[in-house]
PDB file of C-alpha atoms in Angstrom:
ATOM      1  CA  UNK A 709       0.000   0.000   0.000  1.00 35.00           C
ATOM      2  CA  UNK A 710       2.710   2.367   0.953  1.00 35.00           C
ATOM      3  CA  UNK A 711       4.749   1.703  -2.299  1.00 28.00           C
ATOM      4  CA  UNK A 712       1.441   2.235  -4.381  1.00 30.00           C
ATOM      5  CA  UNK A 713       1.084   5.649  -2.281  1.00 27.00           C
ATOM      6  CA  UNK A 714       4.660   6.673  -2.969  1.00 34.00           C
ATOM      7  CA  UNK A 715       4.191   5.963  -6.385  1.00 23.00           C
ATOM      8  CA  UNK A 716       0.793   8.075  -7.124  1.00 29.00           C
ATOM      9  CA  UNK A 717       2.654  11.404  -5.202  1.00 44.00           C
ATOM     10  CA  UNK A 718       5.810  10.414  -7.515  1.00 36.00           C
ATOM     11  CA  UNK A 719       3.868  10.341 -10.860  1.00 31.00           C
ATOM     12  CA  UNK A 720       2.321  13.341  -9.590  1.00 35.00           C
ATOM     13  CA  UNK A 721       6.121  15.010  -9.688  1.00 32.00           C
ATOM     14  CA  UNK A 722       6.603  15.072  -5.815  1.00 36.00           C
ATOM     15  CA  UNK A 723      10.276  13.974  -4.898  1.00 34.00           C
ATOM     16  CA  UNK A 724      12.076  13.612  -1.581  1.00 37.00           C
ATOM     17  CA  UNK A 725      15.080  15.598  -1.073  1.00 34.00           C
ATOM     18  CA  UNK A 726      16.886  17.034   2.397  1.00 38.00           C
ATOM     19  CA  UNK A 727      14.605  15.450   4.803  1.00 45.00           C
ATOM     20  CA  UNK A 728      10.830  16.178   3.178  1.00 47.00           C
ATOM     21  CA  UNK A 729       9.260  15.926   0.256  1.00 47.00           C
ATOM     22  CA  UNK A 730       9.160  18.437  -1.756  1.00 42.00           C
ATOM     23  CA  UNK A 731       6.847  20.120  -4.531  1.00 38.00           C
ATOM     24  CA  UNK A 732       7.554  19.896  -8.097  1.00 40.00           C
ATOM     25  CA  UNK A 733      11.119  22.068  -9.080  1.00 40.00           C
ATOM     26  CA  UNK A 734       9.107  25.002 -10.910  1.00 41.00           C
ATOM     27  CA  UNK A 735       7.231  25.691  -7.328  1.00 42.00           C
ATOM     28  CA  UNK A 736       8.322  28.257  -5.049  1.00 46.00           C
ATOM     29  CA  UNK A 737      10.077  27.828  -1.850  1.00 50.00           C
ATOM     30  CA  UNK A 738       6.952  28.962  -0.184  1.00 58.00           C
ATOM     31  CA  UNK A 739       4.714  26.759  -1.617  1.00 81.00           C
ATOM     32  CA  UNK A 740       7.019  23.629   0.039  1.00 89.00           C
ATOM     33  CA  UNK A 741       6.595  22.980   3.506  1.00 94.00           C
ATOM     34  CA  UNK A 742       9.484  21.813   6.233  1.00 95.00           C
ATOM     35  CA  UNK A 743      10.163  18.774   7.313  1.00 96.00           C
ATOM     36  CA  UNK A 744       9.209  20.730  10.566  1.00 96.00           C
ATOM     37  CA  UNK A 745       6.444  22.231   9.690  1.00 95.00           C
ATOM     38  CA  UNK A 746       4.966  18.393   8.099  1.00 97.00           C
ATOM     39  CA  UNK A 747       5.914  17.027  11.622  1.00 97.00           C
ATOM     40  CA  UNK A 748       4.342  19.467  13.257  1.00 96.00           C
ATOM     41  CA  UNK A 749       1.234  18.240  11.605  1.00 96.00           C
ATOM     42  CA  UNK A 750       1.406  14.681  12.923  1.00 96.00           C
ATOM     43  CA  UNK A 751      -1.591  13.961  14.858  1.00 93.00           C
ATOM     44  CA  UNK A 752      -2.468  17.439  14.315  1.00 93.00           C
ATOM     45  CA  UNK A 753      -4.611  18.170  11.461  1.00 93.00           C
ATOM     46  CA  UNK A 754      -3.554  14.440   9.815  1.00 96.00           C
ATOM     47  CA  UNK A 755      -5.578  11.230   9.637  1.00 96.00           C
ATOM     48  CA  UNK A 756      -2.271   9.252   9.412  1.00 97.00           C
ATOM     49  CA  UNK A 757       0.608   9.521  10.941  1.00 97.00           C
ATOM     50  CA  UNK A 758       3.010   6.809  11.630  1.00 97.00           C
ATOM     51  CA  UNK A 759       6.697   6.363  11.732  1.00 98.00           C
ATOM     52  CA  UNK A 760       8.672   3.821   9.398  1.00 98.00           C
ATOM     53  CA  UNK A 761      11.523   2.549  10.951  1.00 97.00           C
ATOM     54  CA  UNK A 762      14.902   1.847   8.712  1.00 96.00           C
ATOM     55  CA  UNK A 763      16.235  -0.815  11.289  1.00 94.00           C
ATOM     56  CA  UNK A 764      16.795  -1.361  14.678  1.00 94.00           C
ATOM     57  CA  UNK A 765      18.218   0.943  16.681  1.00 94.00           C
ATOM     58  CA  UNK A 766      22.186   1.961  16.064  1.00 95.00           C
ATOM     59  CA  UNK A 767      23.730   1.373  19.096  1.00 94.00           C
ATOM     60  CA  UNK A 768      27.634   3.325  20.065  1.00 96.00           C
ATOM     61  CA  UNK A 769      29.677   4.800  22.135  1.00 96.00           C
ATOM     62  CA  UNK A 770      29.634   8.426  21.627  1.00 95.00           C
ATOM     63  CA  UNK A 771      32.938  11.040  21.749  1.00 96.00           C
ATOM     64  CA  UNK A 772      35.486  10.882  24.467  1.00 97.00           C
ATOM     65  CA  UNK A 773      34.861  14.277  26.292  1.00 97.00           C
ATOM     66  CA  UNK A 774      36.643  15.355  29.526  1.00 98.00           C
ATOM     67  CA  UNK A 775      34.623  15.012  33.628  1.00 97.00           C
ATOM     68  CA  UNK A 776      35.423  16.751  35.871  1.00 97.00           C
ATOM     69  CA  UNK A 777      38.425  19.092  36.716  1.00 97.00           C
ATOM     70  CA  UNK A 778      42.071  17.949  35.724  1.00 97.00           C
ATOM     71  CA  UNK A 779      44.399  17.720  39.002  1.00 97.00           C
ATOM     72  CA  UNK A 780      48.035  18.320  39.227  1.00 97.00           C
ATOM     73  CA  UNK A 781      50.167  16.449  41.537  1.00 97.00           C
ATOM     74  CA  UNK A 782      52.751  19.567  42.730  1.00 96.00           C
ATOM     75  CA  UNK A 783      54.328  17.117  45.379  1.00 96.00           C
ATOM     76  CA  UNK A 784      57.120  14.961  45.167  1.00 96.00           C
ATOM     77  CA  UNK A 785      55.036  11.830  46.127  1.00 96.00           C
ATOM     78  CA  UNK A 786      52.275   9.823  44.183  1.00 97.00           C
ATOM     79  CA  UNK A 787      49.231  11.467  44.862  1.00 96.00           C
ATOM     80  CA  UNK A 788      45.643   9.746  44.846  1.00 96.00           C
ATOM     81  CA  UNK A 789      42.560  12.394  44.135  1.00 95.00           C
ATOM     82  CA  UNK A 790      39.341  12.011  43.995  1.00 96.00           C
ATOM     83  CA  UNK A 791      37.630  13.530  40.915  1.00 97.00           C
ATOM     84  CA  UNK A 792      34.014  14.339  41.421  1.00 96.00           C
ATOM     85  CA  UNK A 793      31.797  14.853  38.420  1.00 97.00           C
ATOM     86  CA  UNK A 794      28.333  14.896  36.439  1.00 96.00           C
ATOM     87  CA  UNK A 795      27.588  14.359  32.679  1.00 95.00           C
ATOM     88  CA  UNK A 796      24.703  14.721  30.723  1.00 94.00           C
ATOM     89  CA  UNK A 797      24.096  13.322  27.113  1.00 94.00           C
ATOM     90  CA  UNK A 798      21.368  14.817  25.101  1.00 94.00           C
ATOM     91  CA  UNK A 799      19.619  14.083  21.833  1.00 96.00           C
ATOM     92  CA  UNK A 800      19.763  15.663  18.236  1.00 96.00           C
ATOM     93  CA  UNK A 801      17.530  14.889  15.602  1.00 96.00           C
ATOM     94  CA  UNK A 802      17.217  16.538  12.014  1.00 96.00           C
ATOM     95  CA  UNK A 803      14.761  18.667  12.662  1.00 95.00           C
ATOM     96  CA  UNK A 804      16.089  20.249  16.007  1.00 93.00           C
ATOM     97  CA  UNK A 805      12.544  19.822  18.012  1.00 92.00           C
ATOM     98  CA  UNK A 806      13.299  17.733  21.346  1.00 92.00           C
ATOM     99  CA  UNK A 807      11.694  14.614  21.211  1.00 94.00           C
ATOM    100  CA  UNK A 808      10.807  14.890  25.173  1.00 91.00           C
ATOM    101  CA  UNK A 809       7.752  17.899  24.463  1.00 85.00           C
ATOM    102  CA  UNK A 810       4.583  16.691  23.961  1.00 86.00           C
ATOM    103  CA  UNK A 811       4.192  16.629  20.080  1.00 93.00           C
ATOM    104  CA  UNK A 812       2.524  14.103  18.469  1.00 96.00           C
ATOM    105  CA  UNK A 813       5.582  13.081  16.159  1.00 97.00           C
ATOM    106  CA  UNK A 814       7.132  12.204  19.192  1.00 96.00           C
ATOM    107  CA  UNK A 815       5.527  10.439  20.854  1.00 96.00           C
ATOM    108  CA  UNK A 816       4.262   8.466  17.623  1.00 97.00           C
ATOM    109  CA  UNK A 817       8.694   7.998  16.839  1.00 97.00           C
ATOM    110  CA  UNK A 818       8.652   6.683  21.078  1.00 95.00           C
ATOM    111  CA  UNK A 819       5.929   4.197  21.070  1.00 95.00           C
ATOM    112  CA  UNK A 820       6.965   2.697  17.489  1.00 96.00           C
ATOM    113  CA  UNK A 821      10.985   2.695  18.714  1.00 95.00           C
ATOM    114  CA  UNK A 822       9.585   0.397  21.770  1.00 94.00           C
ATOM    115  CA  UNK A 823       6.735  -1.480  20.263  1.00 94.00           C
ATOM    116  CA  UNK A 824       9.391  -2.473  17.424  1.00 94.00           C
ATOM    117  CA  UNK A 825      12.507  -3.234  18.978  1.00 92.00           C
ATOM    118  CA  UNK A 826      11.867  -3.128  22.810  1.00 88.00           C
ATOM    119  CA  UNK A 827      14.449   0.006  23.240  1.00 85.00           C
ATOM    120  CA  UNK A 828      12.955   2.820  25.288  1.00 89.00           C
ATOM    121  CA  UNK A 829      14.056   6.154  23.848  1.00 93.00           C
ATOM    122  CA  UNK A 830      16.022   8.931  26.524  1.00 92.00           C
ATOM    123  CA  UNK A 831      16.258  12.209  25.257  1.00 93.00           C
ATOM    124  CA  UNK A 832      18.353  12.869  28.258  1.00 93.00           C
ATOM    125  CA  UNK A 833      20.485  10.662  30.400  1.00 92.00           C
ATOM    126  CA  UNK A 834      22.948  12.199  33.792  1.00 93.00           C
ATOM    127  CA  UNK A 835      25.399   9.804  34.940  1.00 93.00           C
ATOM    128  CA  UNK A 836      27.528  11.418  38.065  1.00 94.00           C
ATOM    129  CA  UNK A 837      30.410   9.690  39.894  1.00 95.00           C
ATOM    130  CA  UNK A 838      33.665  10.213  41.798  1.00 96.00           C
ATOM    131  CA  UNK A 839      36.760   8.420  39.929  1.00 96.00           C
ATOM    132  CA  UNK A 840      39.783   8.137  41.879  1.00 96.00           C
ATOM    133  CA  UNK A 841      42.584   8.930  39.848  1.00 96.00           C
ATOM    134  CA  UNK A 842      46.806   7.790  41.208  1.00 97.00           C
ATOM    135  CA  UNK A 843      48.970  10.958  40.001  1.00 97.00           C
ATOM    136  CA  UNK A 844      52.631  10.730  39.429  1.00 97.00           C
ATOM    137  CA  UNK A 845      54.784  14.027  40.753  1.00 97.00           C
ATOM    138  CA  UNK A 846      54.837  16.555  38.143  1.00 97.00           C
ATOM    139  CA  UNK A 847      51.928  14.725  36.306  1.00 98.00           C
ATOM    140  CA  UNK A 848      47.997  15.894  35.855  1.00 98.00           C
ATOM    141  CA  UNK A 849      45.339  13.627  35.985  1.00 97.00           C
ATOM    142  CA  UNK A 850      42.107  13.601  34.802  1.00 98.00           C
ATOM    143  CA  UNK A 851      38.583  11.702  33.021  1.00 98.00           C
ATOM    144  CA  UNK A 852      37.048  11.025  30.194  1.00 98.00           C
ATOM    145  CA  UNK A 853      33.764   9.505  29.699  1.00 97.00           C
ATOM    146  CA  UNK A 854      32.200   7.823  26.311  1.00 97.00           C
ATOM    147  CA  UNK A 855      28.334   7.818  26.600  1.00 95.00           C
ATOM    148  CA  UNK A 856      26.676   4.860  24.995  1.00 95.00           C
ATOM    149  CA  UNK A 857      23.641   5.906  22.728  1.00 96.00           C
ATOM    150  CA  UNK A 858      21.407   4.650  19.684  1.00 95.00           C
ATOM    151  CA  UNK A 859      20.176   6.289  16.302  1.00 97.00           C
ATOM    152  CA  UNK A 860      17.572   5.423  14.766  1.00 97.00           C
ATOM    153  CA  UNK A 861      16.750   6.325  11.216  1.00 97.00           C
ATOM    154  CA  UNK A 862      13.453   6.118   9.640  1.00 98.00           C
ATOM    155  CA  UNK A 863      10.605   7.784   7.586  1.00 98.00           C
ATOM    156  CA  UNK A 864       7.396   9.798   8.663  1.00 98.00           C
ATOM    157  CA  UNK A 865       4.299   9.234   7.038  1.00 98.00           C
ATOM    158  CA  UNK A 866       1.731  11.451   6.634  1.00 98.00           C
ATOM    159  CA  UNK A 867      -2.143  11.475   5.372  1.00 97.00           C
ATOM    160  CA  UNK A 868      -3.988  14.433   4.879  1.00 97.00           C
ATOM    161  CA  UNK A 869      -7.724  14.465   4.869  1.00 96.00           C
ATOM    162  CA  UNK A 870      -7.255  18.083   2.396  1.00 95.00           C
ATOM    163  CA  UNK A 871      -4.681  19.033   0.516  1.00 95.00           C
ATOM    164  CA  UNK A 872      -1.459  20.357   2.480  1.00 96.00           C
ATOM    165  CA  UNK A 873       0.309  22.596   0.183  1.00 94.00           C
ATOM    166  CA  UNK A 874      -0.947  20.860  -2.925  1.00 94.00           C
ATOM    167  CA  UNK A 875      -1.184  17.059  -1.761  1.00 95.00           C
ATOM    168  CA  UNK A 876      -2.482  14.724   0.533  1.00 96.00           C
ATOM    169  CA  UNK A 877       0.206  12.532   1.209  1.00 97.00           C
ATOM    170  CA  UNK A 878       3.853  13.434   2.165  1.00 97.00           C
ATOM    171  CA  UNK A 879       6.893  11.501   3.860  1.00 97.00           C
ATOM    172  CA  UNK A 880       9.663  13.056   5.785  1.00 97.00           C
ATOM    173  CA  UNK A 881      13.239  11.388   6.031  1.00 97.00           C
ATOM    174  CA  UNK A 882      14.205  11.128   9.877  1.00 98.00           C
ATOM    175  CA  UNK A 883      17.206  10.865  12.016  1.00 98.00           C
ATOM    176  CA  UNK A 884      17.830  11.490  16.199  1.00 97.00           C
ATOM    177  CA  UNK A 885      20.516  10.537  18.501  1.00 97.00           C
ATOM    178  CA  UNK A 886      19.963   9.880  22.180  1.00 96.00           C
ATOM    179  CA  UNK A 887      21.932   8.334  24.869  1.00 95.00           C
ATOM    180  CA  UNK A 888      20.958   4.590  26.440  1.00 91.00           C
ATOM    181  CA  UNK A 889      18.981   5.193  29.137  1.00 82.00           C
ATOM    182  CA  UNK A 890      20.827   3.550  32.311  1.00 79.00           C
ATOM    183  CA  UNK A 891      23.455   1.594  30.162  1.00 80.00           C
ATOM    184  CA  UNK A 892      26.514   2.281  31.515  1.00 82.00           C
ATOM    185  CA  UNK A 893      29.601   4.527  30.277  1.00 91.00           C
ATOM    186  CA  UNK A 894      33.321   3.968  29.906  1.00 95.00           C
ATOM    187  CA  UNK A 895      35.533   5.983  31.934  1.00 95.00           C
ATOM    188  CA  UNK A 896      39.058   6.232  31.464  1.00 96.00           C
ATOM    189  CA  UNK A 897      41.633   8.029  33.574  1.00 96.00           C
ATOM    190  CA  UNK A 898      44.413   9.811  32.185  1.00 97.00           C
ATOM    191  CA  UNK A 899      48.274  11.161  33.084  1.00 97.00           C
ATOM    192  CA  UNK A 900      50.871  13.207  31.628  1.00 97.00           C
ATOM    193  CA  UNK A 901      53.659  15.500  32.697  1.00 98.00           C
ATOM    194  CA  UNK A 902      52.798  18.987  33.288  1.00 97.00           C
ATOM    195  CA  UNK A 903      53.422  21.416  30.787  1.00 97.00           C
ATOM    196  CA  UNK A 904      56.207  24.280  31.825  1.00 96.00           C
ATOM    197  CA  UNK A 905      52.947  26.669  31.610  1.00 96.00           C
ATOM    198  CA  UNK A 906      50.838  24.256  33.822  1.00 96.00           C
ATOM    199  CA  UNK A 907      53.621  24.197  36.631  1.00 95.00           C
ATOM    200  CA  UNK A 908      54.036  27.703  36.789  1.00 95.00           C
ATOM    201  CA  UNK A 909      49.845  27.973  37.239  1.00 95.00           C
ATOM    202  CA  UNK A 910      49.237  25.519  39.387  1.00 95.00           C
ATOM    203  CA  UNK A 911      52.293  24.804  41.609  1.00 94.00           C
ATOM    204  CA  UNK A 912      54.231  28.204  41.814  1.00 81.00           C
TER     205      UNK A 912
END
């Protein structure tokens, strides 16, 4: 049915390109909506709205990004020190509309990412944690923390009961990014010498 739907808006000259479908070339920018302003729609003034996963969810670690404050061992023994810290890990998504307010494309993309595969979406996770880190003399120390998370890439479909800017059915490409809720990080302590400039700063 869907392929027989994408086919009729086709042969009608509708093509997909950057996210939404889009009007015929010789139409104005104005006469095309956004992929935000189709999704905005969902559940909103459409009779159909439902989200076409590509796959299950992409699980991975995310970039290695620095907790907590460096410390700098200024004695001449090894020093232990405890590092304190708290990390969030947000979403993104291509349209740049959290998927935690209450709009009806998100919760349709929630329930179909957990109906489907059984992985409960976070838009937000906050892991905090003291790492103890052993400090040479003359060395700082400090964290780093990879967040795991999922993607998930799909397609929005959407059913108009009237026309929307010329056509009663559009899709709308779809990507977000969001950390595993409670899955756990890797942590990873760190050491070098101190820079000449670091010394200076910190121990003078």
């Amino acid at each position: 049915m869907r392929n027989r739907i994408r086919a009729g808006v086709l042969a009608a000259a509708l093509a997909t390109l950057g996210g939404a479908a889009l009007a015929p070339t010789s139409a104005q920018a104005a006469d095309t909506p956004t992929a935000r302003e189709l999704l905005m729609k969902c559940d909103n003034g459409t009779d159909v709205c439902v989200f076409h996963p590509d796959g299950p969810p992409e699980v991975f670690m995310g970039p290695s990004h620095q907790v907590g404050d460096a410390v700098y061992n200024c004695t001449p023994d090894n020093q232990r020190s405890a590092v304190g810290w708290s990390d969030t890990t947000g979403e993104t998504n291509s349209i740049g509309v959290s998927l935690s307010a209450e709009y009806g494309f998100a919760e349709v993309f929630k329930v179909t990412v957990e109906t489907s595969y059984e992985h409960t979406w976070s838009s937000s996770h906050t892991e905090s944690e003291t790492t103890y880190i052993d400090v040479r003399p003359g060395h700082v120390g400090w964290v780093t923390r990879e967040a795991q998370m999922q993607r998930v890439n799909g397609t929005y479909e959407l059913h108009f009961p009237d026309r929307y800017y010329g056509h009663y059915y559009w899709y709308v490409d779809f990507q977000a990014t969001g950390p595993m809720p409670d899955a756990p990080s890797t942590k990873t302590q760190h050491t070098r010498p101190m820079t000449d400039q670091e010394r200076a700063q910190h121990c003078g």
